[in-house]
């Protein structure tokens, strides 16, 4: 599809105070100032940047186009109505304030891919100067403009802060996270705007699909129709009006991966690998943002979503489709009744229940599954099951003992039902450290032949085992500490989680959530 033709000299006419209707312009970038967004616009011949003697703003009723990310950088729009006001600067050069009151998006920036034409910055004399031969701008001027634009983008997305002297640049938390995981500043801005203290896994999957890293996911000819057919097979609906969007396609590919659906073509297999390869670092960055804000529920849901991506299964809710036990090879919904019998339960068993029920004995599996699975497949199910670790942990607490000046190391009971004698007394406003140590190497580790990779047959690349320890208050829904670790039996070191005791006295239960990631 060809790019819509920009309206020649529309910028010049706007700056001369003419009321224009139905002019086609390109929005090169935007920057929020107060309640409105300023716009850097171009007609292909002239452009109006932010730092000039003209100020172009979008009316507040158009803010939704920015917050919903419909209006992207380099989008081509039709301006149906605008207002041009001269601004007197008391002796200085008069400037103009242009308010774009009504516009419609003709082509999104991700589809345009860059600047249309070779526009020059508009000034009151630019129209006369444009007809005369011009010497090219010095390279330093062009470079300064690029740097200024980059700094404005990073400041707008809260990745950096610029000091009042306009000389000092400080890195913000979001900027460090973007740098650590090689992510676009637009992605961490999306996390800032969309993540909340109680983001559900559906919210997180939508945010994951909408990141800037997936903007280049190809949607080929007629793939919108294939996406529509794939959407009918996926359990969760997508916007039927955006089936040609790379982000909608990414959402469908994730759902197809979790549901283990057949894909329409080999291109979709390639695209799925691209999506999955990016997903882990994006989710790790998302987890860091949630941890920085102390959001326990969101952090745990992100960890579950990581598991879904790695294992290629739904892991949420009581729906039989959403059970961790189906990550095992060759098992699917028809095998659920047999698994219920193995676990002696009426509900769909979890992976943990199956591990305990089998108890490392092959005959318990074969008794119920022998009619459904061949012996070789049965062996693969059993090998996968015993390769999953039940890691025995020793947990201690370092810190000040109340009514003493002693710093001690006290054991922590991990039982779900605590007696009064099991509660540990601590001092308000003091910092304590939880120490987590593997008490012994599981016997199943020997069966693994020192394998360092997690069981993840549906992930495109071998995934080394890693663990994430989260300490938080369930009652207050607060995350207190988070620590990532490599394989526990390799590290042979104690994992430490430091936290500060609340200022108000009382009993606080701080579960430690251990997750393989």
mmCIF file with all atom_site columns, C-alpha atoms in Angstrom, residues 324-482:
data_model
loop_
_atom_site.group_PDB
_atom_site.id
_atom_site.type_symbol
_atom_site.label_atom_id
_atom_site.label_alt_id
_atom_site.label_comp_id
_atom_site.label_asym_id
_atom_site.label_entity_id
_atom_site.label_seq_id
_atom_site.pdbx_PDB_ins_code
_atom_site.Cartn_x
_atom_site.Cartn_y
_atom_site.Cartn_z
_atom_site.occupancy
_atom_site.B_iso_or_equiv
_atom_site.pdbx_formal_charge
_atom_site.auth_seq_id
_atom_site.auth_comp_id
_atom_site.auth_asym_id
_atom_site.auth_atom_id
_atom_site.pdbx_PDB_model_num
ATOM 1   C CA . UNK A 1 324 ? 0.407   -27.713 35.254 1.00 0.00 ? 324 UNK A CA 1
ATOM 2   C CA . UNK A 1 325 ? 0.236   -31.504 34.987 1.00 0.00 ? 325 UNK A CA 1
ATOM 3   C CA . UNK A 1 326 ? -0.209  -31.239 31.218 1.00 0.00 ? 326 UNK A CA 1
ATOM 4   C CA . UNK A 1 327 ? 3.337   -29.997 30.729 1.00 0.00 ? 327 UNK A CA 1
ATOM 5   C CA . UNK A 1 328 ? 4.365   -33.671 30.887 1.00 0.00 ? 328 UNK A CA 1
ATOM 6   C CA . UNK A 1 329 ? 4.962   -35.314 27.496 1.00 0.00 ? 329 UNK A CA 1
ATOM 7   C CA . UNK A 1 330 ? 2.142   -37.184 25.750 1.00 0.00 ? 330 UNK A CA 1
ATOM 8   C CA . UNK A 1 331 ? -0.460  -36.132 28.336 1.00 0.00 ? 331 UNK A CA 1
ATOM 9   C CA . UNK A 1 332 ? -3.560  -34.210 27.317 1.00 0.00 ? 332 UNK A CA 1
ATOM 10  C CA . UNK A 1 333 ? -7.138  -33.634 28.441 1.00 0.00 ? 333 UNK A CA 1
ATOM 11  C CA . UNK A 1 334 ? -8.298  -37.253 27.790 1.00 0.00 ? 334 UNK A CA 1
ATOM 12  C CA . UNK A 1 335 ? -5.765  -38.435 30.391 1.00 0.00 ? 335 UNK A CA 1
ATOM 13  C CA . UNK A 1 336 ? -7.159  -36.268 33.209 1.00 0.00 ? 336 UNK A CA 1
ATOM 14  C CA . UNK A 1 337 ? -9.520  -39.016 34.565 1.00 0.00 ? 337 UNK A CA 1
ATOM 15  C CA . UNK A 1 338 ? -6.589  -41.447 34.897 1.00 0.00 ? 338 UNK A CA 1
ATOM 16  C CA . UNK A 1 339 ? -4.517  -38.797 36.664 1.00 0.00 ? 339 UNK A CA 1
ATOM 17  C CA . UNK A 1 340 ? -7.397  -38.179 39.076 1.00 0.00 ? 340 UNK A CA 1
ATOM 18  C CA . UNK A 1 341 ? -7.405  -41.876 39.938 1.00 0.00 ? 341 UNK A CA 1
ATOM 19  C CA . UNK A 1 342 ? -3.648  -41.870 40.511 1.00 0.00 ? 342 UNK A CA 1
ATOM 20  C CA . UNK A 1 343 ? -3.995  -38.933 42.899 1.00 0.00 ? 343 UNK A CA 1
ATOM 21  C CA . UNK A 1 344 ? -7.233  -40.265 44.419 1.00 0.00 ? 344 UNK A CA 1
ATOM 22  C CA . UNK A 1 345 ? -9.009  -36.947 43.953 1.00 0.00 ? 345 UNK A CA 1
ATOM 23  C CA . UNK A 1 346 ? -12.117 -35.577 42.255 1.00 0.00 ? 346 UNK A CA 1
ATOM 24  C CA . UNK A 1 347 ? -10.471 -32.388 41.035 1.00 0.00 ? 347 UNK A CA 1
ATOM 25  C CA . UNK A 1 348 ? -7.891  -31.980 38.308 1.00 0.00 ? 348 UNK A CA 1
ATOM 26  C CA . UNK A 1 349 ? -4.589  -32.705 40.072 1.00 0.00 ? 349 UNK A CA 1
ATOM 27  C CA . UNK A 1 350 ? -1.670  -30.338 40.020 1.00 0.00 ? 350 UNK A CA 1
ATOM 28  C CA . UNK A 1 351 ? 1.833   -31.341 39.044 1.00 0.00 ? 351 UNK A CA 1
ATOM 29  C CA . UNK A 1 352 ? 2.879   -31.285 42.699 1.00 0.00 ? 352 UNK A CA 1
ATOM 30  C CA . UNK A 1 353 ? 0.031   -33.633 43.670 1.00 0.00 ? 353 UNK A CA 1
ATOM 31  C CA . UNK A 1 354 ? 1.037   -36.057 40.924 1.00 0.00 ? 354 UNK A CA 1
ATOM 32  C CA . UNK A 1 355 ? 4.687   -36.041 42.029 1.00 0.00 ? 355 UNK A CA 1
ATOM 33  C CA . UNK A 1 356 ? 3.698   -36.907 45.599 1.00 0.00 ? 356 UNK A CA 1
ATOM 34  C CA . UNK A 1 357 ? 1.154   -39.524 44.502 1.00 0.00 ? 357 UNK A CA 1
ATOM 35  C CA . UNK A 1 358 ? 3.559   -41.338 42.172 1.00 0.00 ? 358 UNK A CA 1
ATOM 36  C CA . UNK A 1 359 ? 6.318   -41.216 44.784 1.00 0.00 ? 359 UNK A CA 1
ATOM 37  C CA . UNK A 1 360 ? 9.005   -42.119 42.279 1.00 0.00 ? 360 UNK A CA 1
ATOM 38  C CA . UNK A 1 361 ? 7.380   -45.482 41.445 1.00 0.00 ? 361 UNK A CA 1
ATOM 39  C CA . UNK A 1 362 ? 6.747   -46.339 37.813 1.00 0.00 ? 362 UNK A CA 1
ATOM 40  C CA . UNK A 1 363 ? 4.030   -48.903 38.574 1.00 0.00 ? 363 UNK A CA 1
ATOM 41  C CA . UNK A 1 364 ? 1.667   -46.262 39.937 1.00 0.00 ? 364 UNK A CA 1
ATOM 42  C CA . UNK A 1 365 ? 1.693   -44.540 36.567 1.00 0.00 ? 365 UNK A CA 1
ATOM 43  C CA . UNK A 1 366 ? 1.522   -47.670 34.459 1.00 0.00 ? 366 UNK A CA 1
ATOM 44  C CA . UNK A 1 367 ? -1.444  -49.047 36.421 1.00 0.00 ? 367 UNK A CA 1
ATOM 45  C CA . UNK A 1 368 ? -3.717  -46.221 35.223 1.00 0.00 ? 368 UNK A CA 1
ATOM 46  C CA . UNK A 1 369 ? -2.096  -45.128 31.957 1.00 0.00 ? 369 UNK A CA 1
ATOM 47  C CA . UNK A 1 370 ? -1.004  -48.417 30.384 1.00 0.00 ? 370 UNK A CA 1
ATOM 48  C CA . UNK A 1 371 ? -4.174  -48.615 28.263 1.00 0.00 ? 371 UNK A CA 1
ATOM 49  C CA . UNK A 1 372 ? -3.578  -45.127 26.858 1.00 0.00 ? 372 UNK A CA 1
ATOM 50  C CA . UNK A 1 373 ? 0.190   -44.903 26.422 1.00 0.00 ? 373 UNK A CA 1
ATOM 51  C CA . UNK A 1 374 ? 2.806   -47.156 24.892 1.00 0.00 ? 374 UNK A CA 1
ATOM 52  C CA . UNK A 1 375 ? 5.602   -48.351 27.225 1.00 0.00 ? 375 UNK A CA 1
ATOM 53  C CA . UNK A 1 376 ? 8.169   -45.995 25.667 1.00 0.00 ? 376 UNK A CA 1
ATOM 54  C CA . UNK A 1 377 ? 5.853   -43.014 26.092 1.00 0.00 ? 377 UNK A CA 1
ATOM 55  C CA . UNK A 1 378 ? 5.088   -44.108 29.652 1.00 0.00 ? 378 UNK A CA 1
ATOM 56  C CA . UNK A 1 379 ? 8.818   -44.131 30.360 1.00 0.00 ? 379 UNK A CA 1
ATOM 57  C CA . UNK A 1 380 ? 9.146   -40.595 28.990 1.00 0.00 ? 380 UNK A CA 1
ATOM 58  C CA . UNK A 1 381 ? 6.316   -39.383 31.224 1.00 0.00 ? 381 UNK A CA 1
ATOM 59  C CA . UNK A 1 382 ? 7.938   -40.982 34.272 1.00 0.00 ? 382 UNK A CA 1
ATOM 60  C CA . UNK A 1 383 ? 11.415  -39.637 33.454 1.00 0.00 ? 383 UNK A CA 1
ATOM 61  C CA . UNK A 1 384 ? 10.024  -36.139 33.044 1.00 0.00 ? 384 UNK A CA 1
ATOM 62  C CA . UNK A 1 385 ? 8.100   -36.412 36.308 1.00 0.00 ? 385 UNK A CA 1
ATOM 63  C CA . UNK A 1 386 ? 11.039  -37.541 38.434 1.00 0.00 ? 386 UNK A CA 1
ATOM 64  C CA . UNK A 1 387 ? 13.311  -34.958 36.812 1.00 0.00 ? 387 UNK A CA 1
ATOM 65  C CA . UNK A 1 388 ? 11.223  -32.225 38.408 1.00 0.00 ? 388 UNK A CA 1
ATOM 66  C CA . UNK A 1 389 ? 12.775  -31.263 41.700 1.00 0.00 ? 389 UNK A CA 1
ATOM 67  C CA . UNK A 1 390 ? 11.258  -31.164 45.153 1.00 0.00 ? 390 UNK A CA 1
ATOM 68  C CA . UNK A 1 391 ? 14.038  -29.205 46.777 1.00 0.00 ? 391 UNK A CA 1
ATOM 69  C CA . UNK A 1 392 ? 14.372  -29.447 50.581 1.00 0.00 ? 392 UNK A CA 1
ATOM 70  C CA . UNK A 1 393 ? 15.257  -26.050 52.006 1.00 0.00 ? 393 UNK A CA 1
ATOM 71  C CA . UNK A 1 394 ? 16.690  -24.785 55.264 1.00 0.00 ? 394 UNK A CA 1
ATOM 72  C CA . UNK A 1 395 ? 15.587  -21.249 56.113 1.00 0.00 ? 395 UNK A CA 1
ATOM 73  C CA . UNK A 1 396 ? 17.037  -19.054 58.842 1.00 0.00 ? 396 UNK A CA 1
ATOM 74  C CA . UNK A 1 397 ? 16.555  -15.448 59.909 1.00 0.00 ? 397 UNK A CA 1
ATOM 75  C CA . UNK A 1 398 ? 19.446  -13.102 60.701 1.00 0.00 ? 398 UNK A CA 1
ATOM 76  C CA . UNK A 1 399 ? 18.775  -10.028 62.777 1.00 0.00 ? 399 UNK A CA 1
ATOM 77  C CA . UNK A 1 400 ? 18.334  -8.391  66.149 1.00 0.00 ? 400 UNK A CA 1
ATOM 78  C CA . UNK A 1 401 ? 16.647  -10.448 68.872 1.00 0.00 ? 401 UNK A CA 1
ATOM 79  C CA . UNK A 1 402 ? 14.074  -8.367  70.809 1.00 0.00 ? 402 UNK A CA 1
ATOM 80  C CA . UNK A 1 403 ? 15.055  -7.189  74.316 1.00 0.00 ? 403 UNK A CA 1
ATOM 81  C CA . UNK A 1 404 ? 18.700  -8.012  73.636 1.00 0.00 ? 404 UNK A CA 1
ATOM 82  C CA . UNK A 1 405 ? 21.599  -6.534  71.748 1.00 0.00 ? 405 UNK A CA 1
ATOM 83  C CA . UNK A 1 406 ? 22.346  -9.854  70.095 1.00 0.00 ? 406 UNK A CA 1
ATOM 84  C CA . UNK A 1 407 ? 22.323  -10.529 66.366 1.00 0.00 ? 407 UNK A CA 1
ATOM 85  C CA . UNK A 1 408 ? 21.378  -14.167 65.957 1.00 0.00 ? 408 UNK A CA 1
ATOM 86  C CA . UNK A 1 409 ? 20.669  -16.706 63.252 1.00 0.00 ? 409 UNK A CA 1
ATOM 87  C CA . UNK A 1 410 ? 17.336  -18.377 64.059 1.00 0.00 ? 410 UNK A CA 1
ATOM 88  C CA . UNK A 1 411 ? 15.680  -21.257 62.160 1.00 0.00 ? 411 UNK A CA 1
ATOM 89  C CA . UNK A 1 412 ? 12.380  -20.542 60.397 1.00 0.00 ? 412 UNK A CA 1
ATOM 90  C CA . UNK A 1 413 ? 9.583   -23.120 60.390 1.00 0.00 ? 413 UNK A CA 1
ATOM 91  C CA . UNK A 1 414 ? 8.157   -23.720 56.907 1.00 0.00 ? 414 UNK A CA 1
ATOM 92  C CA . UNK A 1 415 ? 4.956   -25.441 58.062 1.00 0.00 ? 415 UNK A CA 1
ATOM 93  C CA . UNK A 1 416 ? 1.718   -23.972 56.754 1.00 0.00 ? 416 UNK A CA 1
ATOM 94  C CA . UNK A 1 417 ? 0.184   -24.272 60.243 1.00 0.00 ? 417 UNK A CA 1
ATOM 95  C CA . UNK A 1 418 ? 2.207   -22.354 62.784 1.00 0.00 ? 418 UNK A CA 1
ATOM 96  C CA . UNK A 1 419 ? 2.047   -22.851 66.536 1.00 0.00 ? 419 UNK A CA 1
ATOM 97  C CA . UNK A 1 420 ? 2.524   -19.885 68.833 1.00 0.00 ? 420 UNK A CA 1
ATOM 98  C CA . UNK A 1 421 ? 5.997   -21.203 69.609 1.00 0.00 ? 421 UNK A CA 1
ATOM 99  C CA . UNK A 1 422 ? 6.906   -21.132 65.905 1.00 0.00 ? 422 UNK A CA 1
ATOM 100 C CA . UNK A 1 423 ? 6.501   -17.373 65.511 1.00 0.00 ? 423 UNK A CA 1
ATOM 101 C CA . UNK A 1 424 ? 9.749   -15.424 65.582 1.00 0.00 ? 424 UNK A CA 1
ATOM 102 C CA . UNK A 1 425 ? 9.850   -12.126 67.437 1.00 0.00 ? 425 UNK A CA 1
ATOM 103 C CA . UNK A 1 426 ? 11.474  -9.238  65.615 1.00 0.00 ? 426 UNK A CA 1
ATOM 104 C CA . UNK A 1 427 ? 11.988  -5.512  66.225 1.00 0.00 ? 427 UNK A CA 1
ATOM 105 C CA . UNK A 1 428 ? 9.980   -2.875  64.341 1.00 0.00 ? 428 UNK A CA 1
ATOM 106 C CA . UNK A 1 429 ? 11.860  -0.747  61.802 1.00 0.00 ? 429 UNK A CA 1
ATOM 107 C CA . UNK A 1 430 ? 14.840  -3.113  61.859 1.00 0.00 ? 430 UNK A CA 1
ATOM 108 C CA . UNK A 1 431 ? 16.307  -4.823  58.816 1.00 0.00 ? 431 UNK A CA 1
ATOM 109 C CA . UNK A 1 432 ? 16.461  -8.621  58.771 1.00 0.00 ? 432 UNK A CA 1
ATOM 110 C CA . UNK A 1 433 ? 17.826  -11.152 56.305 1.00 0.00 ? 433 UNK A CA 1
ATOM 111 C CA . UNK A 1 434 ? 16.198  -14.432 55.308 1.00 0.00 ? 434 UNK A CA 1
ATOM 112 C CA . UNK A 1 435 ? 18.769  -17.090 54.383 1.00 0.00 ? 435 UNK A CA 1
ATOM 113 C CA . UNK A 1 436 ? 17.634  -19.923 52.088 1.00 0.00 ? 436 UNK A CA 1
ATOM 114 C CA . UNK A 1 437 ? 19.856  -22.951 51.610 1.00 0.00 ? 437 UNK A CA 1
ATOM 115 C CA . UNK A 1 438 ? 19.426  -26.305 49.879 1.00 0.00 ? 438 UNK A CA 1
ATOM 116 C CA . UNK A 1 439 ? 19.731  -28.777 52.745 1.00 0.00 ? 439 UNK A CA 1
ATOM 117 C CA . UNK A 1 440 ? 20.672  -31.748 50.536 1.00 0.00 ? 440 UNK A CA 1
ATOM 118 C CA . UNK A 1 441 ? 20.910  -32.716 46.876 1.00 0.00 ? 441 UNK A CA 1
ATOM 119 C CA . UNK A 1 442 ? 17.656  -34.466 45.872 1.00 0.00 ? 442 UNK A CA 1
ATOM 120 C CA . UNK A 1 443 ? 18.043  -38.118 44.957 1.00 0.00 ? 443 UNK A CA 1
ATOM 121 C CA . UNK A 1 444 ? 16.286  -37.431 41.659 1.00 0.00 ? 444 UNK A CA 1
ATOM 122 C CA . UNK A 1 445 ? 19.217  -35.204 40.724 1.00 0.00 ? 445 UNK A CA 1
ATOM 123 C CA . UNK A 1 446 ? 21.357  -38.309 40.208 1.00 0.00 ? 446 UNK A CA 1
ATOM 124 C CA . UNK A 1 447 ? 18.777  -39.629 37.759 1.00 0.00 ? 447 UNK A CA 1
ATOM 125 C CA . UNK A 1 448 ? 19.137  -36.457 35.727 1.00 0.00 ? 448 UNK A CA 1
ATOM 126 C CA . UNK A 1 449 ? 22.756  -37.301 34.807 1.00 0.00 ? 449 UNK A CA 1
ATOM 127 C CA . UNK A 1 450 ? 23.846  -33.835 35.955 1.00 0.00 ? 450 UNK A CA 1
ATOM 128 C CA . UNK A 1 451 ? 21.557  -32.230 33.408 1.00 0.00 ? 451 UNK A CA 1
ATOM 129 C CA . UNK A 1 452 ? 21.580  -28.458 33.890 1.00 0.00 ? 452 UNK A CA 1
ATOM 130 C CA . UNK A 1 453 ? 18.572  -27.664 31.713 1.00 0.00 ? 453 UNK A CA 1
ATOM 131 C CA . UNK A 1 454 ? 14.941  -27.397 32.763 1.00 0.00 ? 454 UNK A CA 1
ATOM 132 C CA . UNK A 1 455 ? 12.315  -29.713 31.354 1.00 0.00 ? 455 UNK A CA 1
ATOM 133 C CA . UNK A 1 456 ? 10.865  -27.471 28.629 1.00 0.00 ? 456 UNK A CA 1
ATOM 134 C CA . UNK A 1 457 ? 10.275  -29.453 25.409 1.00 0.00 ? 457 UNK A CA 1
ATOM 135 C CA . UNK A 1 458 ? 8.025   -26.778 23.889 1.00 0.00 ? 458 UNK A CA 1
ATOM 136 C CA . UNK A 1 459 ? 10.487  -23.915 24.277 1.00 0.00 ? 459 UNK A CA 1
ATOM 137 C CA . UNK A 1 460 ? 12.526  -23.283 21.098 1.00 0.00 ? 460 UNK A CA 1
ATOM 138 C CA . UNK A 1 461 ? 15.905  -23.202 22.886 1.00 0.00 ? 461 UNK A CA 1
ATOM 139 C CA . UNK A 1 462 ? 17.361  -25.226 25.796 1.00 0.00 ? 462 UNK A CA 1
ATOM 140 C CA . UNK A 1 463 ? 16.429  -23.435 29.019 1.00 0.00 ? 463 UNK A CA 1
ATOM 141 C CA . UNK A 1 464 ? 18.874  -23.583 31.891 1.00 0.00 ? 464 UNK A CA 1
ATOM 142 C CA . UNK A 1 465 ? 17.210  -24.003 35.252 1.00 0.00 ? 465 UNK A CA 1
ATOM 143 C CA . UNK A 1 466 ? 16.971  -20.913 37.390 1.00 0.00 ? 466 UNK A CA 1
ATOM 144 C CA . UNK A 1 467 ? 15.028  -19.929 40.469 1.00 0.00 ? 467 UNK A CA 1
ATOM 145 C CA . UNK A 1 468 ? 13.344  -16.784 41.684 1.00 0.00 ? 468 UNK A CA 1
ATOM 146 C CA . UNK A 1 469 ? 12.743  -16.216 45.400 1.00 0.00 ? 469 UNK A CA 1
ATOM 147 C CA . UNK A 1 470 ? 10.078  -13.711 46.398 1.00 0.00 ? 470 UNK A CA 1
ATOM 148 C CA . UNK A 1 471 ? 9.380   -12.564 49.949 1.00 0.00 ? 471 UNK A CA 1
ATOM 149 C CA . UNK A 1 472 ? 6.126   -10.730 50.521 1.00 0.00 ? 472 UNK A CA 1
ATOM 150 C CA . UNK A 1 473 ? 3.144   -10.007 52.726 1.00 0.00 ? 473 UNK A CA 1
ATOM 151 C CA . UNK A 1 474 ? -0.015  -11.672 51.441 1.00 0.00 ? 474 UNK A CA 1
ATOM 152 C CA . UNK A 1 475 ? -2.249  -9.626  53.749 1.00 0.00 ? 475 UNK A CA 1
ATOM 153 C CA . UNK A 1 476 ? -0.787  -6.312  52.614 1.00 0.00 ? 476 UNK A CA 1
ATOM 154 C CA . UNK A 1 477 ? -0.199  -7.499  49.033 1.00 0.00 ? 477 UNK A CA 1
ATOM 155 C CA . UNK A 1 478 ? 3.314   -6.129  49.202 1.00 0.00 ? 478 UNK A CA 1
ATOM 156 C CA . UNK A 1 479 ? 6.509   -7.545  47.758 1.00 0.00 ? 479 UNK A CA 1
ATOM 157 C CA . UNK A 1 480 ? 9.393   -7.125  50.181 1.00 0.00 ? 480 UNK A CA 1
ATOM 158 C CA . UNK A 1 481 ? 12.323  -8.741  48.423 1.00 0.00 ? 481 UNK A CA 1
ATOM 159 C CA . UNK A 1 482 ? 13.148  -10.605 45.215 1.00 0.00 ? 482 UNK A CA 1
#
